[in-house]
């Protein structure tokens, strides 16, 4: 397993070729000490047994797909599923693959670019898919850019699955959260979408005004507001570290796991879009390039 480190005066990033995983993301707290703001393992080999997709690239389709597959251009493609739910690209998905380190740049605005070639019908998806993910640091920002091209019409939805933890406390109840997301993608108990978007106003999902997370726990797809300067913002009152999330995607799945204190911001298309014509299209055709560009900006609150 290969490991790449890039850094600037604000951020140090450590990436693995396995799963294109962000192993560590070090930023400075309000006392100038480096804090690793993502949950991860100390030893790369430990990721082989990870079931939480810590820091990994998720694909070919991030999130859930219903009905055991999807129909595209009149052809049905069955997918691996458990109890009718296909999750995060299938039995393995991109998070369990070795990626190729294509380029490492350590000068101004350092970056690392990795690639993966997903063969036609891998996990049931049509088309030979060429995927790249670029991690770039610019001042106090981490840029994550997923791109993909195909030789046959397919569906694509990629995201990074880092669990953010902005301090060394044993909890996230004290975090303050603000979401420029006026609606959620309504889901059934198994977290598959119903097909409806519902307003967050006067619900536990309403973080349109900054407030403490408290006891609220989420595994929720939010619809972003195209007119806002950022999709989400979170900060810790203990470390003083804040993170702002900006994306060109129509959705962000916010996930607070039960078994450890952290919060995910999975910038992506809506779950199960291939089975909901009213959702933003996830279809990628041979003449097109898929692009998910997201920025995670770190700062200190006073």
CSV table of C-alpha atoms in Angstrom, one decimal:
chain,number,residue,atom,x,y,z
A,1,UNK,CA,0.0,0.0,0.0
A,2,UNK,CA,1.4,3.4,-1.0
A,3,UNK,CA,1.2,6.6,0.9
A,4,UNK,CA,1.5,10.2,-0.3
A,5,UNK,CA,1.9,13.3,1.8
A,6,UNK,CA,1.4,16.9,0.5
A,7,UNK,CA,1.5,20.0,2.6
A,8,UNK,CA,1.5,23.8,2.8
A,9,UNK,CA,1.8,26.1,5.8
A,10,UNK,CA,-1.9,25.5,6.7
A,11,UNK,CA,-2.7,21.9,5.9
A,12,UNK,CA,-0.9,18.5,5.7
A,13,UNK,CA,-2.7,15.8,3.8
A,14,UNK,CA,-1.9,12.0,3.7
A,15,UNK,CA,-3.5,9.9,1.0
A,16,UNK,CA,-3.4,6.1,0.3
A,17,UNK,CA,-3.6,4.4,-3.1
A,18,UNK,CA,-6.0,1.9,-1.5
A,19,UNK,CA,-9.5,3.3,-1.9
A,20,UNK,CA,-7.9,6.7,-2.7
A,21,UNK,CA,-8.3,7.2,1.1
A,22,UNK,CA,-7.7,10.4,3.0
A,23,UNK,CA,-5.8,8.9,5.9
A,24,UNK,CA,-5.0,12.1,7.8
A,25,UNK,CA,-5.8,15.8,7.3
A,26,UNK,CA,-3.9,18.0,9.7
A,27,UNK,CA,-5.0,21.6,10.3
A,28,UNK,CA,-4.0,24.0,13.1
A,29,UNK,CA,-6.3,24.7,16.1
A,30,UNK,CA,-6.7,28.0,17.9
A,31,UNK,CA,-3.4,27.3,19.8
A,32,UNK,CA,-1.4,26.6,16.7
A,33,UNK,CA,-1.2,22.9,17.2
A,34,UNK,CA,-1.9,20.4,14.4
A,35,UNK,CA,-5.2,18.5,14.8
A,36,UNK,CA,-6.1,15.5,12.6
A,37,UNK,CA,-9.6,16.4,11.6
A,38,UNK,CA,-10.6,13.1,10.0
A,39,UNK,CA,-11.1,9.7,11.6
A,40,UNK,CA,-8.7,7.1,10.4
A,41,UNK,CA,-6.3,4.3,11.2
A,42,UNK,CA,-2.7,4.8,12.1
A,43,UNK,CA,-1.5,1.9,9.9
A,44,UNK,CA,-2.6,1.6,6.3
A,45,UNK,CA,-3.0,-2.1,6.5
A,46,UNK,CA,-5.9,-1.6,9.0
A,47,UNK,CA,-8.1,-0.2,6.2
A,48,UNK,CA,-8.4,-3.7,4.6
A,49,UNK,CA,-10.9,-4.6,7.4
A,50,UNK,CA,-12.6,-1.3,7.6
A,51,UNK,CA,-16.4,-1.4,7.0
A,52,UNK,CA,-17.1,2.3,7.5
A,53,UNK,CA,-15.4,3.5,4.3
A,54,UNK,CA,-13.2,5.9,6.3
A,55,UNK,CA,-11.9,8.6,4.0
A,56,UNK,CA,-12.5,6.6,0.9
A,57,UNK,CA,-13.7,7.4,-2.6
A,58,UNK,CA,-17.1,5.9,-3.0
A,59,UNK,CA,-18.4,4.7,-6.4
A,60,UNK,CA,-19.6,3.7,-8.9
A,61,UNK,CA,-22.7,5.1,-7.2
A,62,UNK,CA,-22.5,6.7,-3.7
A,63,UNK,CA,-25.5,6.1,-1.5
A,64,UNK,CA,-28.4,3.7,-2.0
A,65,UNK,CA,-30.1,2.3,-5.1
A,66,UNK,CA,-33.4,0.5,-4.8
A,67,UNK,CA,-35.2,-2.3,-6.7
A,68,UNK,CA,-32.0,-4.4,-7.0
A,69,UNK,CA,-30.8,-2.3,-9.9
A,70,UNK,CA,-31.9,0.2,-12.5
A,71,UNK,CA,-33.1,0.5,-16.1
A,72,UNK,CA,-31.2,2.6,-18.6
A,73,UNK,CA,-32.0,3.0,-22.3
A,74,UNK,CA,-34.6,0.2,-22.0
A,75,UNK,CA,-32.1,-2.3,-20.5
A,76,UNK,CA,-32.2,-3.5,-16.9
A,77,UNK,CA,-28.9,-3.8,-15.0
A,78,UNK,CA,-29.1,-5.9,-11.8
A,79,UNK,CA,-26.9,-4.9,-8.9
A,80,UNK,CA,-25.6,-6.6,-5.8
A,81,UNK,CA,-28.0,-5.8,-3.0
A,82,UNK,CA,-28.9,-6.7,0.6
A,83,UNK,CA,-32.6,-6.7,1.4
A,84,UNK,CA,-33.3,-4.7,-1.7
A,85,UNK,CA,-30.7,-2.1,-1.0
A,86,UNK,CA,-27.6,-1.5,-3.1
A,87,UNK,CA,-25.1,0.6,-1.1
A,88,UNK,CA,-22.0,2.6,-2.1
A,89,UNK,CA,-21.3,0.8,-5.4
A,90,UNK,CA,-21.8,-2.8,-4.4
A,91,UNK,CA,-20.0,-5.7,-2.7
A,92,UNK,CA,-16.6,-3.9,-2.9
A,93,UNK,CA,-17.0,-0.6,-4.7
A,94,UNK,CA,-14.2,1.8,-5.4
A,95,UNK,CA,-13.3,2.1,-1.7
A,96,UNK,CA,-11.9,-1.4,-1.7
A,97,UNK,CA,-9.8,-1.0,-4.9
A,98,UNK,CA,-6.1,-0.1,-5.4
A,99,UNK,CA,-5.9,3.2,-7.4
A,100,UNK,CA,-3.0,4.3,-9.5
A,101,UNK,CA,-1.1,7.4,-8.3
A,102,UNK,CA,-0.9,9.4,-11.5
A,103,UNK,CA,0.8,12.6,-10.4
A,104,UNK,CA,2.1,14.2,-7.3
A,105,UNK,CA,2.9,18.0,-7.2
A,106,UNK,CA,4.6,19.4,-4.2
A,107,UNK,CA,5.2,23.0,-5.3
A,108,UNK,CA,2.6,25.9,-5.1
A,109,UNK,CA,-0.9,24.5,-4.6
A,110,UNK,CA,0.3,20.9,-4.1
A,111,UNK,CA,-1.9,18.1,-5.3
A,112,UNK,CA,-2.1,14.3,-5.8
A,113,UNK,CA,-4.1,12.7,-8.6
A,114,UNK,CA,-5.2,9.1,-8.5
A,115,UNK,CA,-7.0,7.0,-11.2
A,116,UNK,CA,-9.1,3.9,-11.4
A,117,UNK,CA,-10.4,1.9,-14.4
A,118,UNK,CA,-13.7,0.3,-13.7
A,119,UNK,CA,-14.4,-2.4,-16.3
A,120,UNK,CA,-17.7,-2.8,-18.1
A,121,UNK,CA,-20.2,-4.6,-15.8
A,122,UNK,CA,-18.0,-4.4,-12.8
A,123,UNK,CA,-20.5,-4.7,-9.9
A,124,UNK,CA,-23.2,-4.8,-12.6
A,125,UNK,CA,-22.7,-1.2,-14.0
A,126,UNK,CA,-22.4,-0.7,-17.8
A,127,UNK,CA,-19.5,0.9,-19.5
A,128,UNK,CA,-15.8,1.0,-19.1
A,129,UNK,CA,-15.4,3.9,-16.7
A,130,UNK,CA,-12.2,5.9,-16.3
A,131,UNK,CA,-12.1,7.8,-13.0
A,132,UNK,CA,-9.7,10.3,-11.5
A,133,UNK,CA,-9.8,12.0,-8.1
A,134,UNK,CA,-7.6,15.0,-7.4
A,135,UNK,CA,-6.8,16.2,-3.9
A,136,UNK,CA,-5.4,19.7,-3.9
A,137,UNK,CA,-4.6,22.0,-1.1
A,138,UNK,CA,-4.7,25.8,-1.6
A,139,UNK,CA,-4.1,28.0,1.4
A,140,UNK,CA,-6.6,26.8,4.0
A,141,UNK,CA,-8.7,24.8,1.5
A,142,UNK,CA,-8.9,21.1,0.5
A,143,UNK,CA,-10.2,20.7,-3.0
A,144,UNK,CA,-11.6,17.3,-4.0
A,145,UNK,CA,-12.3,16.8,-7.7
A,146,UNK,CA,-13.8,13.6,-9.0
A,147,UNK,CA,-14.0,13.2,-12.8
A,148,UNK,CA,-15.1,10.3,-15.0
A,149,UNK,CA,-15.6,9.3,-18.6
A,150,UNK,CA,-17.3,6.3,-20.1
A,151,UNK,CA,-17.4,4.4,-23.4
A,152,UNK,CA,-21.0,3.3,-22.9
A,153,UNK,CA,-24.0,5.1,-21.3
A,154,UNK,CA,-23.9,4.5,-17.5
A,155,UNK,CA,-24.8,6.1,-14.2
A,156,UNK,CA,-22.2,7.7,-11.9
A,157,UNK,CA,-22.2,9.3,-8.5
A,158,UNK,CA,-18.9,9.7,-6.7
A,159,UNK,CA,-18.0,11.2,-3.3
A,160,UNK,CA,-15.4,11.2,-0.6
A,161,UNK,CA,-16.4,9.5,2.7
A,162,UNK,CA,-14.3,11.3,5.3
A,163,UNK,CA,-15.6,11.4,8.8
A,164,UNK,CA,-14.7,14.8,10.2
A,165,UNK,CA,-13.8,15.3,13.9
A,166,UNK,CA,-12.6,18.8,14.6
A,167,UNK,CA,-11.2,18.3,18.1
A,168,UNK,CA,-10.1,15.6,20.5
A,169,UNK,CA,-13.3,15.6,22.5
A,170,UNK,CA,-15.3,12.4,22.9
A,171,UNK,CA,-18.4,13.7,21.2
A,172,UNK,CA,-19.9,16.2,18.7
A,173,UNK,CA,-22.9,17.6,20.6
A,174,UNK,CA,-21.0,20.8,21.1
A,175,UNK,CA,-20.4,21.4,17.4
A,176,UNK,CA,-22.3,24.2,15.7
A,177,UNK,CA,-23.8,23.4,12.3
A,178,UNK,CA,-25.3,25.6,9.6
A,179,UNK,CA,-26.8,24.1,6.4
A,180,UNK,CA,-27.8,26.1,3.3
A,181,UNK,CA,-30.1,23.2,2.4
A,182,UNK,CA,-33.8,24.2,2.3
A,183,UNK,CA,-35.1,20.6,1.7
A,184,UNK,CA,-34.2,17.0,2.4
A,185,UNK,CA,-34.7,14.0,0.2
A,186,UNK,CA,-37.4,12.2,2.1
A,187,UNK,CA,-36.5,8.5,2.9
A,188,UNK,CA,-38.2,5.3,4.1
A,189,UNK,CA,-37.0,3.5,7.2
A,190,UNK,CA,-34.4,1.7,5.1
A,191,UNK,CA,-33.1,5.1,4.0
A,192,UNK,CA,-34.2,4.6,0.4
A,193,UNK,CA,-35.8,7.8,-1.1
A,194,UNK,CA,-39.5,8.1,-1.4
A,195,UNK,CA,-39.1,10.4,-4.4
A,196,UNK,CA,-40.2,13.5,-2.5
A,197,UNK,CA,-38.3,16.6,-1.4
A,198,UNK,CA,-39.6,18.0,1.8
A,199,UNK,CA,-38.9,21.4,3.5
A,200,UNK,CA,-36.7,21.4,6.6
A,201,UNK,CA,-38.5,24.3,8.2
A,202,UNK,CA,-39.9,23.5,11.6
A,203,UNK,CA,-38.3,20.0,11.6
A,204,UNK,CA,-35.2,18.6,13.4
A,205,UNK,CA,-33.4,18.9,10.1
A,206,UNK,CA,-33.6,22.6,10.1
A,207,UNK,CA,-30.1,24.0,10.5
A,208,UNK,CA,-30.7,27.0,8.3
A,209,UNK,CA,-29.7,29.1,11.3
A,210,UNK,CA,-26.5,28.1,13.0
A,211,UNK,CA,-27.2,26.0,16.1
A,212,UNK,CA,-25.6,23.3,18.2
A,213,UNK,CA,-26.0,19.7,16.9
A,214,UNK,CA,-26.9,18.5,20.4
A,215,UNK,CA,-28.5,15.1,20.4
A,216,UNK,CA,-29.5,15.3,16.7
A,217,UNK,CA,-28.2,12.4,14.7
A,218,UNK,CA,-28.4,12.3,11.0
A,219,UNK,CA,-28.1,9.9,8.0
A,220,UNK,CA,-29.9,12.3,5.7
A,221,UNK,CA,-29.7,13.5,2.1
A,222,UNK,CA,-30.1,17.3,1.9
A,223,UNK,CA,-30.8,19.3,-1.2
A,224,UNK,CA,-28.4,22.2,-1.5
A,225,UNK,CA,-29.3,25.7,-2.3
A,226,UNK,CA,-27.8,26.8,-5.6
A,227,UNK,CA,-27.7,30.4,-4.6
A,228,UNK,CA,-25.8,30.1,-1.4
A,229,UNK,CA,-22.0,30.7,-1.1
A,230,UNK,CA,-21.6,27.4,0.8
A,231,UNK,CA,-23.6,24.2,1.4
A,232,UNK,CA,-22.6,23.5,5.0
A,233,UNK,CA,-20.5,24.9,7.9
A,234,UNK,CA,-19.5,23.3,11.1
A,235,UNK,CA,-17.2,24.3,13.9
A,236,UNK,CA,-16.0,23.1,17.3
A,237,UNK,CA,-16.1,25.4,20.3
A,238,UNK,CA,-13.3,23.4,21.9
A,239,UNK,CA,-10.6,23.6,19.2
A,240,UNK,CA,-11.9,26.8,17.4
A,241,UNK,CA,-11.6,24.9,14.1
A,242,UNK,CA,-14.4,25.6,11.6
A,243,UNK,CA,-15.0,23.9,8.2
A,244,UNK,CA,-17.1,25.3,5.3
A,245,UNK,CA,-18.2,22.9,2.6
A,246,UNK,CA,-18.9,24.2,-1.0
A,247,UNK,CA,-19.8,22.0,-3.9
A,248,UNK,CA,-21.2,21.9,-7.4
A,249,UNK,CA,-23.4,18.9,-6.5
A,250,UNK,CA,-27.1,19.1,-5.9
A,251,UNK,CA,-27.0,17.2,-2.7
A,252,UNK,CA,-25.0,16.5,0.5
A,253,UNK,CA,-25.6,13.4,2.7
A,254,UNK,CA,-24.9,14.3,6.3
A,255,UNK,CA,-24.1,11.3,8.4
A,256,UNK,CA,-23.3,11.1,12.1
A,257,UNK,CA,-22.4,7.5,12.9
A,258,UNK,CA,-23.6,5.8,16.1
A,259,UNK,CA,-20.3,4.1,17.0
A,260,UNK,CA,-17.9,7.0,17.1
A,261,UNK,CA,-18.1,10.8,17.3
A,262,UNK,CA,-17.8,12.4,13.8
A,263,UNK,CA,-19.7,13.9,10.9
A,264,UNK,CA,-19.7,13.2,7.2
A,265,UNK,CA,-20.5,15.6,4.4
A,266,UNK,CA,-20.9,13.5,1.4
A,267,UNK,CA,-21.3,15.9,-1.5
A,268,UNK,CA,-23.0,14.1,-4.3
A,269,UNK,CA,-26.2,13.6,-6.4
A,270,UNK,CA,-29.3,12.3,-4.7
A,271,UNK,CA,-29.4,8.6,-3.7
A,272,UNK,CA,-31.4,6.3,-6.0
A,273,UNK,CA,-31.5,9.0,-8.8
A,274,UNK,CA,-31.4,6.2,-11.5
A,275,UNK,CA,-34.9,5.1,-10.3
A,276,UNK,CA,-36.4,8.6,-9.8
A,277,UNK,CA,-36.9,10.5,-13.1
A,278,UNK,CA,-37.7,13.7,-11.1
A,279,UNK,CA,-34.3,13.7,-9.4
A,280,UNK,CA,-31.2,15.3,-11.0
A,281,UNK,CA,-29.9,12.9,-13.7
A,282,UNK,CA,-27.0,10.6,-12.8
A,283,UNK,CA,-26.6,9.4,-16.4
A,284,UNK,CA,-23.2,9.8,-18.0
A,285,UNK,CA,-22.9,9.3,-21.8
A,286,UNK,CA,-19.7,8.7,-23.9
A,287,UNK,CA,-19.5,12.4,-25.1
A,288,UNK,CA,-19.6,13.8,-21.5
A,289,UNK,CA,-17.4,14.2,-18.5
A,290,UNK,CA,-18.7,13.7,-15.0
A,291,UNK,CA,-17.3,16.2,-12.5
A,292,UNK,CA,-17.8,16.6,-8.8
A,293,UNK,CA,-15.9,19.6,-7.5
A,294,UNK,CA,-16.0,20.2,-3.7
A,295,UNK,CA,-14.1,22.5,-1.4
A,296,UNK,CA,-13.5,22.1,2.3
A,297,UNK,CA,-12.3,25.4,3.8
A,298,UNK,CA,-10.8,25.5,7.3
A,299,UNK,CA,-10.6,28.5,9.5
A,300,UNK,CA,-10.6,29.5,13.2
A,301,UNK,CA,-13.6,31.0,15.0
A,302,UNK,CA,-13.1,33.5,17.7
